[in-house]
Coordinates of C-alpha atoms in Angstrom, one line a residue:
Chain A
M259 CA 10.2 -20.5 9.5
D260 CA 11.1 -19.2 6.7
L261 CA 8.7 -19.9 3.5
A262 CA 9.9 -17.6 0.7
V263 CA 11.4 -18.0 -2.5
E264 CA 12.8 -16.3 -5.6
I265 CA 11.8 -16.4 -9.4
G266 CA 14.4 -14.4 -10.8
S267 CA 13.6 -10.8 -9.2
L268 CA 10.1 -12.1 -8.1
K269 CA 9.9 -12.6 -4.6
L270 CA 7.0 -14.9 -3.3
K271 CA 6.1 -15.1 0.3
N272 CA 5.7 -18.8 -0.3
P273 CA 6.4 -21.3 -3.4
V274 CA 2.8 -22.1 -4.0
M275 CA 1.2 -20.9 -7.4
T276 CA -2.2 -21.8 -9.3
A277 CA -1.2 -23.5 -12.8
S278 CA -2.8 -21.3 -15.7
G279 CA -5.9 -22.6 -17.1
T280 CA -7.1 -24.9 -13.7
F281 CA -8.0 -21.0 -11.5
G282 CA -10.0 -18.7 -13.7
Y283 CA -8.9 -15.3 -13.3
G284 CA -8.6 -15.7 -9.8
E285 CA -12.6 -14.5 -8.4
E286 CA -13.7 -18.3 -9.4
Y287 CA -11.7 -19.1 -6.0
S288 CA -11.8 -16.6 -4.2
E289 CA -15.1 -17.7 -2.0
F290 CA -12.9 -20.9 -1.5
L291 CA -9.7 -19.4 0.0
D292 CA -8.2 -16.4 1.0
L293 CA -5.9 -15.0 -2.2
N294 CA -3.6 -13.3 -0.1
M295 CA -2.2 -16.5 0.9
L296 CA -0.7 -17.8 -2.4
G297 CA 3.0 -17.1 -3.5
A298 CA 1.2 -16.2 -6.9
V299 CA -1.9 -16.5 -8.8
V300 CA -1.3 -17.6 -12.8
V301 CA -4.5 -16.7 -14.5
K302 CA -6.2 -18.8 -17.9
G303 CA -3.8 -18.0 -21.0
I304 CA -4.7 -14.5 -22.8
S305 CA -4.6 -14.2 -26.6
L306 CA -4.6 -10.3 -28.2
K307 CA -8.2 -11.2 -29.2
P308 CA -10.9 -13.6 -27.3
M309 CA -10.8 -16.9 -28.2
E310 CA -14.3 -18.9 -28.1
G311 CA -12.2 -22.7 -27.4
N312 CA -13.5 -25.9 -28.7
P313 CA -16.5 -27.3 -29.2
P314 CA -17.4 -29.7 -25.9
P315 CA -16.8 -32.4 -25.0
R316 CA -13.7 -30.9 -23.9
I317 CA -12.9 -33.0 -21.2
C318 CA -13.0 -36.4 -19.9
E319 CA -11.6 -38.6 -17.1
T320 CA -9.0 -40.8 -17.1
P321 CA -7.5 -43.2 -14.8
C322 CA -6.0 -40.9 -11.9
G323 CA -6.1 -37.9 -14.2
M324 CA -8.3 -36.2 -17.3
L325 CA -8.2 -35.2 -21.0
N326 CA -8.7 -31.4 -21.5
A327 CA -9.1 -29.7 -25.0
I328 CA -10.6 -26.2 -23.4
G329 CA -8.7 -24.6 -26.9
L330 CA -7.6 -22.1 -24.7
H331 CA -10.9 -20.6 -24.5
N332 CA -10.0 -16.7 -22.9
I333 CA -11.8 -13.1 -23.2
G334 CA -8.8 -11.5 -24.6
L335 CA -6.4 -9.0 -23.5
K336 CA -8.7 -6.0 -23.7
R337 CA -10.8 -7.3 -21.2
F338 CA -9.1 -8.9 -18.9
L339 CA -7.1 -5.7 -18.2
K340 CA -10.3 -4.1 -18.2
E341 CA -12.1 -6.9 -16.0
K342 CA -9.7 -9.1 -14.3
L343 CA -6.3 -7.3 -13.5
P344 CA -8.1 -4.7 -11.5
Y345 CA -10.1 -7.4 -9.4
L346 CA -6.2 -9.2 -8.6
R347 CA -4.9 -6.0 -7.9
Q348 CA -6.8 -6.1 -4.7
F349 CA -5.1 -8.8 -2.9
D350 CA -1.0 -9.2 -2.1
T351 CA -0.4 -12.0 -3.9
K352 CA 2.0 -11.4 -7.1
I353 CA 0.1 -11.4 -10.7
I354 CA 1.6 -14.0 -13.4
V355 CA -0.1 -13.6 -17.2
N356 CA -0.3 -16.8 -19.0
I357 CA 0.2 -15.6 -22.6
L358 CA -0.5 -17.2 -25.8
G359 CA 0.0 -16.0 -30.0
N360 CA 0.4 -17.6 -33.3
T361 CA 3.1 -15.2 -33.9
I362 CA 6.2 -13.8 -32.2
Q363 CA 4.5 -10.0 -33.0
E364 CA 1.7 -10.9 -31.2
Y365 CA 3.4 -12.4 -28.1
V366 CA 5.3 -8.5 -27.9
R367 CA 2.2 -6.6 -28.5
L368 CA 1.0 -8.7 -25.0
S369 CA 3.6 -8.9 -22.9
K370 CA 4.2 -5.2 -23.6
A371 CA 0.6 -3.7 -22.9
L372 CA 1.0 -6.4 -19.8
D373 CA 4.8 -4.9 -19.0
D374 CA 2.6 -1.5 -19.2
A375 CA -0.2 -2.6 -16.7
G376 CA 2.3 -4.0 -14.3
V377 CA 1.8 -7.6 -14.1
D378 CA 4.3 -8.8 -11.5
A379 CA 5.2 -11.5 -14.3
I380 CA 4.6 -13.1 -17.8
E381 CA 4.1 -17.0 -18.2
L382 CA 4.7 -17.5 -22.2
N383 CA 2.5 -20.5 -23.3
V384 CA 4.1 -22.1 -25.8
S385 CA 3.4 -25.7 -24.8
C386 CA -1.1 -26.0 -24.8
P387 CA -1.2 -29.1 -27.3
N388 CA -5.1 -28.5 -28.1
V389 CA -4.8 -25.7 -30.6
K390 CA -3.5 -26.0 -33.9
K391 CA -1.5 -22.9 -34.8
G392 CA 0.7 -21.3 -32.9
G393 CA 1.7 -21.5 -29.2
I394 CA 3.2 -25.4 -29.5
I395 CA 5.2 -24.5 -32.4
F396 CA 7.2 -22.7 -30.4
G397 CA 7.3 -25.2 -27.8
T398 CA 8.7 -28.2 -29.9
D399 CA 11.4 -25.8 -32.2
K400 CA 14.2 -24.9 -30.6
R401 CA 14.9 -22.3 -32.9
A402 CA 11.6 -20.8 -33.0
L403 CA 11.5 -21.2 -28.6
S404 CA 14.7 -19.3 -29.1
R405 CA 13.5 -16.1 -31.5
L406 CA 10.5 -15.8 -29.2
V407 CA 11.8 -15.2 -25.6
L408 CA 14.5 -12.9 -27.3
K409 CA 12.0 -10.6 -28.8
V410 CA 9.9 -10.6 -25.5
K411 CA 12.6 -10.2 -23.3
Q412 CA 13.8 -7.3 -25.6
S413 CA 10.2 -5.6 -25.5
A414 CA 8.9 -6.0 -22.2
G415 CA 11.9 -4.2 -20.3
K416 CA 12.7 -5.7 -16.6
R417 CA 9.8 -7.9 -16.4
V418 CA 9.5 -11.5 -15.0
I419 CA 9.7 -13.9 -18.3
I420 CA 8.8 -17.8 -17.5
T421 CA 8.8 -20.0 -20.4
K422 CA 6.2 -23.0 -20.1
L423 CA 8.0 -26.2 -21.4
S424 CA 6.1 -28.3 -23.2
P425 CA 6.7 -32.4 -22.2
N426 CA 5.9 -33.7 -25.3
V427 CA 9.7 -33.6 -26.7
S428 CA 12.3 -36.0 -26.7
D429 CA 14.9 -33.6 -24.4
I430 CA 13.3 -31.0 -22.4
T431 CA 16.9 -30.0 -21.6
E432 CA 17.6 -28.8 -25.2
F433 CA 14.7 -26.7 -24.6
A434 CA 15.4 -25.6 -21.2
I435 CA 19.2 -24.4 -22.1
A436 CA 17.9 -22.1 -25.2
A437 CA 14.9 -20.6 -23.0
E438 CA 17.9 -19.9 -20.5
E439 CA 20.2 -18.7 -23.3
S440 CA 17.8 -16.3 -25.2
G441 CA 17.3 -14.3 -21.4
S442 CA 14.4 -16.4 -20.0
D443 CA 14.1 -15.9 -16.0
A444 CA 12.4 -18.6 -15.3
L445 CA 11.3 -21.9 -16.8
S446 CA 7.8 -24.2 -16.0
L447 CA 7.7 -27.3 -16.5
I448 CA 5.1 -29.4 -17.9
N449 CA 2.7 -28.7 -19.6
T450 CA 0.1 -31.6 -20.3
L451 CA 1.0 -34.5 -22.0
R452 CA -0.8 -35.4 -25.5
G453 CA -3.5 -37.9 -24.6
M454 CA -6.3 -39.9 -25.9
A455 CA -9.0 -41.9 -25.1
I456 CA -12.2 -43.7 -26.9
D457 CA -15.6 -44.3 -26.1
I458 CA -16.1 -48.5 -27.3
D459 CA -20.0 -47.6 -27.6
T460 CA -20.1 -45.1 -29.9
Q461 CA -16.8 -46.0 -31.3
K462 CA -15.8 -42.2 -31.6
P463 CA -12.9 -40.6 -29.4
K464 CA -14.4 -39.2 -26.0
L465 CA -13.4 -35.9 -27.1
A466 CA -14.5 -33.6 -29.8
N467 CA -10.4 -32.3 -30.6
I468 CA -9.6 -36.0 -30.8
T469 CA -6.5 -35.3 -28.6
G470 CA -6.7 -33.5 -25.4
G471 CA -3.8 -32.5 -22.9
L472 CA -3.6 -35.2 -19.6
S473 CA -3.1 -33.9 -16.3
G474 CA -3.7 -35.3 -12.7
P475 CA -1.6 -37.6 -10.7
A476 CA -1.2 -40.1 -13.6
I477 CA 1.8 -37.4 -15.3
K478 CA 3.3 -36.8 -12.3
P479 CA 6.0 -39.1 -12.2
I480 CA 7.5 -38.0 -15.5
A481 CA 7.1 -34.3 -14.6
I482 CA 8.7 -35.0 -12.2
R483 CA 11.8 -36.9 -14.2
M484 CA 11.5 -33.4 -16.5
V485 CA 11.9 -30.7 -13.6
W486 CA 14.9 -33.2 -12.2
E487 CA 16.7 -33.0 -15.4
A488 CA 16.0 -29.4 -16.9
S489 CA 16.5 -27.6 -13.5
Q490 CA 20.0 -29.6 -13.3
S491 CA 21.0 -28.2 -17.0
V492 CA 20.1 -24.2 -16.2
R493 CA 21.0 -22.2 -13.7
I494 CA 17.6 -19.9 -14.1
P495 CA 14.8 -21.4 -11.4
V496 CA 12.3 -23.6 -12.7
I497 CA 8.7 -23.9 -11.2
G498 CA 7.3 -27.8 -11.2
I499 CA 3.8 -28.7 -12.5
G500 CA 2.0 -31.8 -13.2
G501 CA -0.1 -33.9 -10.9
I502 CA 0.4 -32.4 -7.3
I503 CA -1.9 -32.7 -5.0
N504 CA -0.8 -32.2 -1.9
A505 CA 2.1 -31.1 0.2
Q506 CA 4.4 -34.2 -0.1
D507 CA 4.1 -34.4 -3.9
A508 CA 5.2 -30.2 -3.9
I509 CA 8.1 -31.1 -1.7
E510 CA 8.9 -34.0 -4.1
F511 CA 9.1 -31.5 -7.0
M512 CA 11.7 -29.0 -5.2
L513 CA 13.6 -31.9 -4.0
A514 CA 14.0 -32.7 -7.5
G515 CA 14.9 -29.5 -8.5
A516 CA 11.7 -27.0 -8.0
T517 CA 12.3 -23.6 -6.7
A518 CA 8.6 -23.3 -6.7
I519 CA 5.4 -25.5 -7.9
Q520 CA 2.1 -24.8 -9.6
V521 CA -1.0 -26.7 -8.5
G522 CA -3.7 -27.5 -11.0
T523 CA -5.8 -30.3 -11.7
A524 CA -6.2 -30.0 -7.6
N525 CA -7.9 -27.3 -8.0
F526 CA -11.0 -28.5 -9.2
I527 CA -11.2 -31.5 -6.9
N528 CA -10.3 -29.4 -3.5
P529 CA -10.6 -25.8 -4.3
M530 CA -9.1 -25.4 -1.3
A531 CA -5.7 -27.3 -2.4
T532 CA -3.4 -24.6 -2.3
I533 CA -4.0 -23.5 0.8
E534 CA -3.4 -26.8 2.7
I535 CA -0.1 -27.5 0.3
I536 CA 1.0 -24.1 1.9
H537 CA -0.1 -25.8 5.5
G538 CA 1.2 -28.7 4.7
I539 CA 4.8 -27.7 3.7
R540 CA 5.3 -25.8 6.9
S541 CA 4.4 -28.8 8.8
Y542 CA 6.8 -30.5 6.8
S543 CA 9.5 -27.6 7.8
E544 CA 8.8 -28.1 10.8
G545 CA 9.2 -31.8 11.3
K546 CA 12.9 -32.1 9.7
N547 CA 13.8 -28.9 11.2
I548 CA 14.1 -26.8 8.1
D549 CA 14.7 -23.1 8.9
N550 CA 14.3 -22.3 5.2
I551 CA 12.3 -23.7 2.6
R552 CA 14.8 -22.5 0.1
D553 CA 17.2 -25.2 1.0
I554 CA 15.2 -28.1 -0.3
I555 CA 15.5 -27.2 -3.9
G556 CA 17.1 -29.5 -5.5
R557 CA 18.5 -31.6 -2.4
I558 CA 19.1 -34.8 -4.1
H559 CA 21.0 -33.4 -7.3
G560 CA 24.4 -35.8 -8.1
T561 CA 22.5 -38.1 -4.9
A562 CA 22.7 -42.1 -5.7
G563 CA 19.1 -43.5 -5.9
H564 CA 17.9 -45.6 -2.7
N565 CA 20.2 -48.5 -1.8
N566 CA 18.1 -51.8 -0.5
I567 CA 20.5 -52.8 1.7
N568 CA 20.2 -49.3 4.2
L569 CA 16.1 -49.7 3.8
Chain B
M140 CA -20.9 -19.8 4.3
N141 CA -18.1 -22.0 2.1
R142 CA -19.3 -23.8 -0.6
Y143 CA -17.2 -26.4 0.1
F144 CA -17.8 -28.5 2.8
K145 CA -17.9 -32.1 4.5
A146 CA -20.6 -34.5 4.7
K147 CA -21.5 -37.2 6.2
V148 CA -23.7 -40.4 5.1
I149 CA -26.4 -40.6 6.8
E150 CA -28.4 -43.5 4.6
N151 CA -28.1 -44.7 1.2
L152 CA -30.5 -46.6 -0.1
S153 CA -30.6 -48.4 -2.9
L154 CA -33.8 -48.8 -4.7
N155 CA -33.4 -51.0 -7.6
S156 CA -30.4 -52.6 -9.3
S157 CA -29.3 -49.1 -10.8
H158 CA -30.7 -46.6 -8.9
N159 CA -29.8 -45.3 -5.2
L160 CA -31.3 -42.5 -2.9
L161 CA -28.1 -41.0 -0.9
T162 CA -29.1 -38.9 2.2
L163 CA -26.2 -36.1 3.1
E164 CA -25.8 -34.3 6.6
P165 CA -23.5 -31.3 5.8
L166 CA -20.7 -31.0 8.9
D167 CA -20.4 -27.2 8.1
P168 CA -23.5 -24.6 7.4
A169 CA -24.8 -25.2 4.3
A170 CA -26.2 -22.7 1.6
E171 CA -30.0 -23.4 1.1
P172 CA -30.6 -25.1 -2.6
N173 CA -32.4 -23.5 -5.2
P174 CA -34.3 -25.8 -7.6
G175 CA -32.5 -27.3 -10.4
Q176 CA -28.8 -26.4 -8.8
F177 CA -26.1 -29.5 -8.3
Y178 CA -23.7 -30.4 -5.6
M179 CA -20.2 -31.8 -6.9
I180 CA -19.9 -34.7 -4.9
E181 CA -17.0 -37.2 -4.1
A182 CA -17.1 -40.1 -5.8
G183 CA -13.9 -42.5 -3.6
D184 CA -11.2 -42.3 -1.9
S185 CA -8.1 -42.3 -3.9
Y186 CA -6.7 -40.8 -7.5
D187 CA -9.4 -43.3 -9.4
P188 CA -11.9 -41.6 -10.1
L189 CA -10.1 -38.3 -9.6
L190 CA -13.1 -35.5 -10.1
K191 CA -16.4 -35.1 -8.2
R192 CA -19.8 -36.0 -10.0
P193 CA -22.1 -33.7 -10.8
F194 CA -26.1 -34.6 -9.1
C195 CA -29.1 -32.4 -8.5
W196 CA -30.4 -32.2 -4.9
L197 CA -33.6 -34.6 -4.4
Q198 CA -34.6 -33.0 -1.3
K199 CA -33.5 -31.0 1.6
T200 CA -34.6 -30.3 5.1
R201 CA -33.1 -28.4 7.9
E202 CA -30.3 -30.9 8.6
T203 CA -30.0 -33.1 5.3
I204 CA -29.6 -33.4 1.8
Q205 CA -30.7 -35.9 -0.6
F206 CA -29.5 -37.3 -4.0
L207 CA -31.2 -39.8 -6.2
F208 CA -28.4 -41.7 -8.4
R209 CA -28.1 -43.5 -11.4
I210 CA -24.9 -46.4 -11.4
K211 CA -23.5 -45.9 -14.4
G212 CA -19.9 -45.9 -14.1
K213 CA -17.0 -46.4 -12.1
G214 CA -17.9 -43.2 -9.6
T215 CA -21.5 -44.1 -9.5
S216 CA -20.5 -47.6 -8.4
L217 CA -18.0 -46.8 -5.7
M218 CA -20.7 -44.2 -4.3
R219 CA -23.1 -47.1 -4.0
A220 CA -21.0 -49.1 -1.5
F221 CA -20.9 -45.5 0.9
K222 CA -21.7 -47.0 4.0
K223 CA -23.5 -44.8 6.9
G224 CA -21.3 -42.5 8.4
K225 CA -18.8 -42.3 5.7
V226 CA -17.4 -38.7 5.3
I227 CA -17.5 -37.6 2.1
S228 CA -16.1 -33.5 0.7
V229 CA -18.9 -31.9 -1.7
I230 CA -19.1 -28.7 -3.6
G231 CA -22.2 -26.7 -4.2
P232 CA -25.7 -25.8 -4.9
L233 CA -23.5 -24.5 -8.1
G234 CA -25.2 -23.1 -11.2
N235 CA -28.2 -21.3 -11.6
G236 CA -31.5 -23.0 -10.9
Y237 CA -34.6 -23.0 -12.4
P238 CA -36.3 -19.3 -12.3
L239 CA -39.7 -20.0 -10.8
P240 CA -42.3 -19.1 -13.6
R241 CA -44.6 -15.5 -12.8
K242 CA -48.2 -16.5 -11.6
K243 CA -50.2 -16.6 -14.2
R244 CA -48.4 -19.0 -16.2
T245 CA -48.8 -22.7 -16.5
P246 CA -45.8 -24.6 -15.9
L247 CA -45.6 -28.1 -18.3
I248 CA -42.3 -29.8 -16.9
V249 CA -40.9 -32.6 -18.8
A250 CA -39.0 -35.0 -17.9
G251 CA -37.0 -38.0 -19.7
G252 CA -35.5 -41.1 -18.0
T253 CA -33.0 -39.1 -15.1
G254 CA -33.9 -35.6 -15.7
I255 CA -37.3 -36.3 -13.2
I256 CA -34.7 -35.8 -10.6
S257 CA -33.4 -32.1 -11.5
L258 CA -37.2 -31.3 -11.4
F259 CA -38.5 -33.1 -8.6
S260 CA -37.5 -30.0 -6.7
L261 CA -39.2 -27.8 -8.9
I262 CA -42.3 -29.8 -9.2
N263 CA -42.4 -29.7 -4.8
K264 CA -41.9 -26.0 -4.7
L265 CA -44.0 -25.6 -7.3
S266 CA -46.9 -27.8 -5.8
H267 CA -50.8 -28.1 -7.8
N268 CA -50.0 -25.4 -10.4
C269 CA -48.1 -27.7 -12.7
H270 CA -48.9 -30.1 -15.5
V271 CA -45.9 -33.6 -15.3
F272 CA -44.8 -35.3 -18.3
Y273 CA -42.5 -37.9 -17.5
G274 CA -41.2 -41.0 -19.6
A275 CA -39.0 -43.4 -19.0
R276 CA -37.7 -45.9 -21.8
N277 CA -39.9 -48.9 -19.2
K278 CA -41.5 -49.5 -15.8
D279 CA -38.1 -50.7 -14.1
E280 CA -36.6 -47.1 -15.2
L281 CA -39.4 -44.9 -13.7
L282 CA -38.4 -43.1 -10.3
L283 CA -40.2 -41.2 -7.8
L284 CA -43.7 -42.3 -9.1
N285 CA -45.0 -42.2 -5.9
E286 CA -43.9 -39.4 -4.0
L287 CA -44.9 -37.6 -8.2
E288 CA -48.6 -38.8 -7.3
K289 CA -48.7 -37.6 -3.7
L290 CA -47.8 -34.2 -5.0
G291 CA -51.1 -34.2 -6.8
N292 CA -50.2 -32.3 -9.9
K293 CA -52.3 -33.5 -13.4
L294 CA -49.2 -36.1 -13.9
I295 CA -48.9 -38.2 -17.5
V296 CA -46.2 -40.9 -17.4
C297 CA -45.3 -43.0 -20.5
T298 CA -42.6 -45.4 -21.5
N299 CA -41.3 -46.1 -24.1
D300 CA -42.4 -50.3 -24.7
C301 CA -46.0 -49.6 -22.7
S302 CA -45.0 -51.8 -19.9
F303 CA -46.7 -48.3 -17.6
G304 CA -48.6 -45.3 -18.4
K305 CA -49.2 -44.0 -22.0
E306 CA -47.2 -45.8 -24.7
G307 CA -44.5 -43.4 -26.4
M308 CA -42.2 -40.5 -26.1
V309 CA -42.6 -38.1 -23.7
N310 CA -42.8 -35.7 -26.6
E311 CA -45.2 -37.4 -28.5
V312 CA -47.2 -37.1 -25.6
L313 CA -46.4 -33.1 -24.8
S314 CA -47.5 -32.6 -29.1
Q315 CA -50.8 -35.0 -28.2
F316 CA -51.2 -32.6 -25.5
L317 CA -51.0 -29.2 -26.6
S318 CA -53.1 -30.6 -29.7
A319 CA -55.7 -31.0 -27.3
N320 CA -55.5 -27.9 -25.0
E321 CA -55.1 -25.3 -27.7
S322 CA -55.9 -22.9 -25.0
I323 CA -53.0 -23.7 -22.8
K324 CA -50.4 -22.7 -25.4
T325 CA -50.5 -18.8 -24.6
S326 CA -50.5 -18.9 -20.8
C327 CA -47.7 -22.0 -20.5
L328 CA -43.6 -22.5 -19.8
I329 CA -42.2 -25.2 -20.4
Y330 CA -39.5 -27.2 -18.3
T331 CA -37.2 -29.4 -19.7
C332 CA -34.8 -31.9 -18.4
G333 CA -34.1 -35.3 -20.1
P334 CA -31.3 -37.0 -22.7
K335 CA -29.8 -34.8 -25.3
P336 CA -32.4 -36.2 -28.5
M337 CA -35.3 -35.6 -26.2
L338 CA -34.5 -31.8 -25.2
Q339 CA -33.9 -31.2 -29.1
E340 CA -37.3 -32.5 -29.8
I341 CA -39.1 -30.6 -27.2
T342 CA -37.1 -27.6 -28.2
S343 CA -38.5 -27.7 -31.6
I344 CA -42.1 -28.8 -30.5
A345 CA -41.8 -24.6 -28.3
F346 CA -40.8 -23.4 -31.3
H347 CA -43.1 -24.3 -33.5
E348 CA -46.1 -24.0 -31.3
G349 CA -44.6 -20.8 -29.9
I350 CA -44.2 -21.5 -26.1
R351 CA -41.4 -20.1 -23.8
G352 CA -39.4 -22.3 -21.3
Y353 CA -36.0 -23.5 -19.9
V354 CA -33.7 -26.7 -20.5
S355 CA -31.2 -28.2 -18.3
M356 CA -28.0 -29.1 -19.5
E357 CA -25.6 -31.6 -18.7
E358 CA -22.1 -31.8 -20.2
N359 CA -18.4 -33.0 -19.3
M360 CA -17.5 -31.1 -15.7
A361 CA -14.4 -31.0 -13.7
C362 CA -14.8 -28.5 -11.2
G363 CA -18.6 -27.5 -11.4
F364 CA -17.6 -23.7 -10.6
G365 CA -16.5 -22.1 -13.7
A366 CA -12.8 -22.6 -13.6
C367 CA -12.3 -25.1 -15.6
Q368 CA -14.3 -24.4 -18.7
G369 CA -14.6 -28.0 -19.2
C370 CA -18.4 -28.1 -19.5
V371 CA -19.3 -25.2 -22.6
V372 CA -22.6 -25.9 -24.6
N373 CA -23.3 -24.1 -27.8
T374 CA -26.2 -21.2 -27.5
I375 CA -27.1 -18.2 -29.8
S376 CA -24.8 -15.6 -28.4
G377 CA -21.1 -18.3 -27.7
Y378 CA -20.1 -21.2 -25.4
K379 CA -21.3 -20.4 -22.1
K380 CA -20.8 -22.8 -19.5
V381 CA -23.4 -25.8 -18.0
C382 CA -21.8 -25.3 -14.7
K383 CA -22.0 -21.7 -13.9
E384 CA -24.3 -19.8 -16.8
G385 CA -26.5 -22.7 -17.1
P386 CA -27.5 -26.1 -16.2
V387 CA -30.6 -23.8 -16.9
F388 CA -30.8 -22.3 -19.9
P389 CA -34.2 -20.2 -22.3
I390 CA -35.0 -23.1 -24.4
E391 CA -34.3 -20.9 -27.3
D392 CA -30.6 -20.1 -26.7
I393 CA -29.5 -23.7 -26.9
V394 CA -28.2 -24.1 -30.3
W395 CA -28.2 -28.2 -30.8
T396 CA -25.7 -29.9 -33.4

């Protein structure tokens, strides 16, 4: 049985990746699982200079999910290239680096450096809801997004560019199309949804940043819908993200139109979640006599909903 | 040895209306924990609550690990209902734990409320050699009193409402002790865990008396092993993760806000 999928020119041994910001730089998980088994590792977002992140409390739990306002706490490009990338290179998996900046110039410099360093793909983070400047502006303004993708694509040579879209827009297809038309090789969606929680005892917001990004099973139906919409509006591959806990969730995303998926919050609860999902996709395929996992991508497109009479 | 393992509930004893003693038997080989380290424990079978909860271990035998927890919210309420034989997933031991003192140092253990749980494994290890200061709001909130007495340390207990032991806050009791025992200041080392305002008071005492020490911190965390970066505290060298670089920090490193 063939679990391999392609994201542009990037060939993955299976469709399971880790979502940026939930898997550190890979090292954090190496005692729990064999990184060689993953389709790809997407590392924590990298900026040109190190970032301190937001003050605590940075996270709080909500029903079937969690809010986070980490604020892109990261070690910066220089240390990533020197300390983290060589470690990841030992493994037979694809390395995808999530990047973020305040200006197009910053994204361009990051992409060039990572292209030179020979990473497998670059994921443009234009959708973090937790920093005041930059990033999100590109994710919520179509023209800004187009300019960004165009410039990065020009500067990063043949490297596969994935644009990670924000769900905090009224029509995701407009942004999907804008990214595709500007040369993005793939899309990943969704990033977290902006949310908020209040402690009624102290009568204060639960997060120091006041608002945060909602993730976990609570957001899965929204993510499925957006993947379904986006994947029908573009020809480039869509990577599905949002509340994937097990193989059933991953398969649901693929049926909705995702070529691959990213596992995020589930890694926190079960550090072996990605591996269990890979095994689960394999047994599902065996059970359904699917020779090639690519056959299920977008299978529900064009079909009608459940007809109760036939149930 | 994988720190992510399954464990079976051997016993789940209700100690009083708000505390339970949970005994787990790891089903896979589990690593030996150091005093002050913690475990992430699965609280429920569904997605709500979603995250595991961090708990310091209390006692460890060859077959079992014991946890004492306070019933505070949804997660711990579900844990209170854990039945014997239930299998749950656990991650641990996590974090750094308390560094042991050099031989000639006298440890002053200062615990507030449930902070005693984190410090208990340390006291157990240090045995007779330390002074234990333990404060709680009232008599009902005091935990492990018999066990602490059995360990044979110099034990001073206080309650805010004077329902047991000395009256007052544990920081006041520590201050009184230090004024009465000037000579100990040059040869002691503080280990403390408890509510934030208390830890801040203890830090200020340590600073004024020129005593070094260690503080165990707490923050909301999602993973427990350094991936989510949610559980930071502010230190003199920037934000540090409680789960990985802590939970125990040199007392002088914490920047209180």
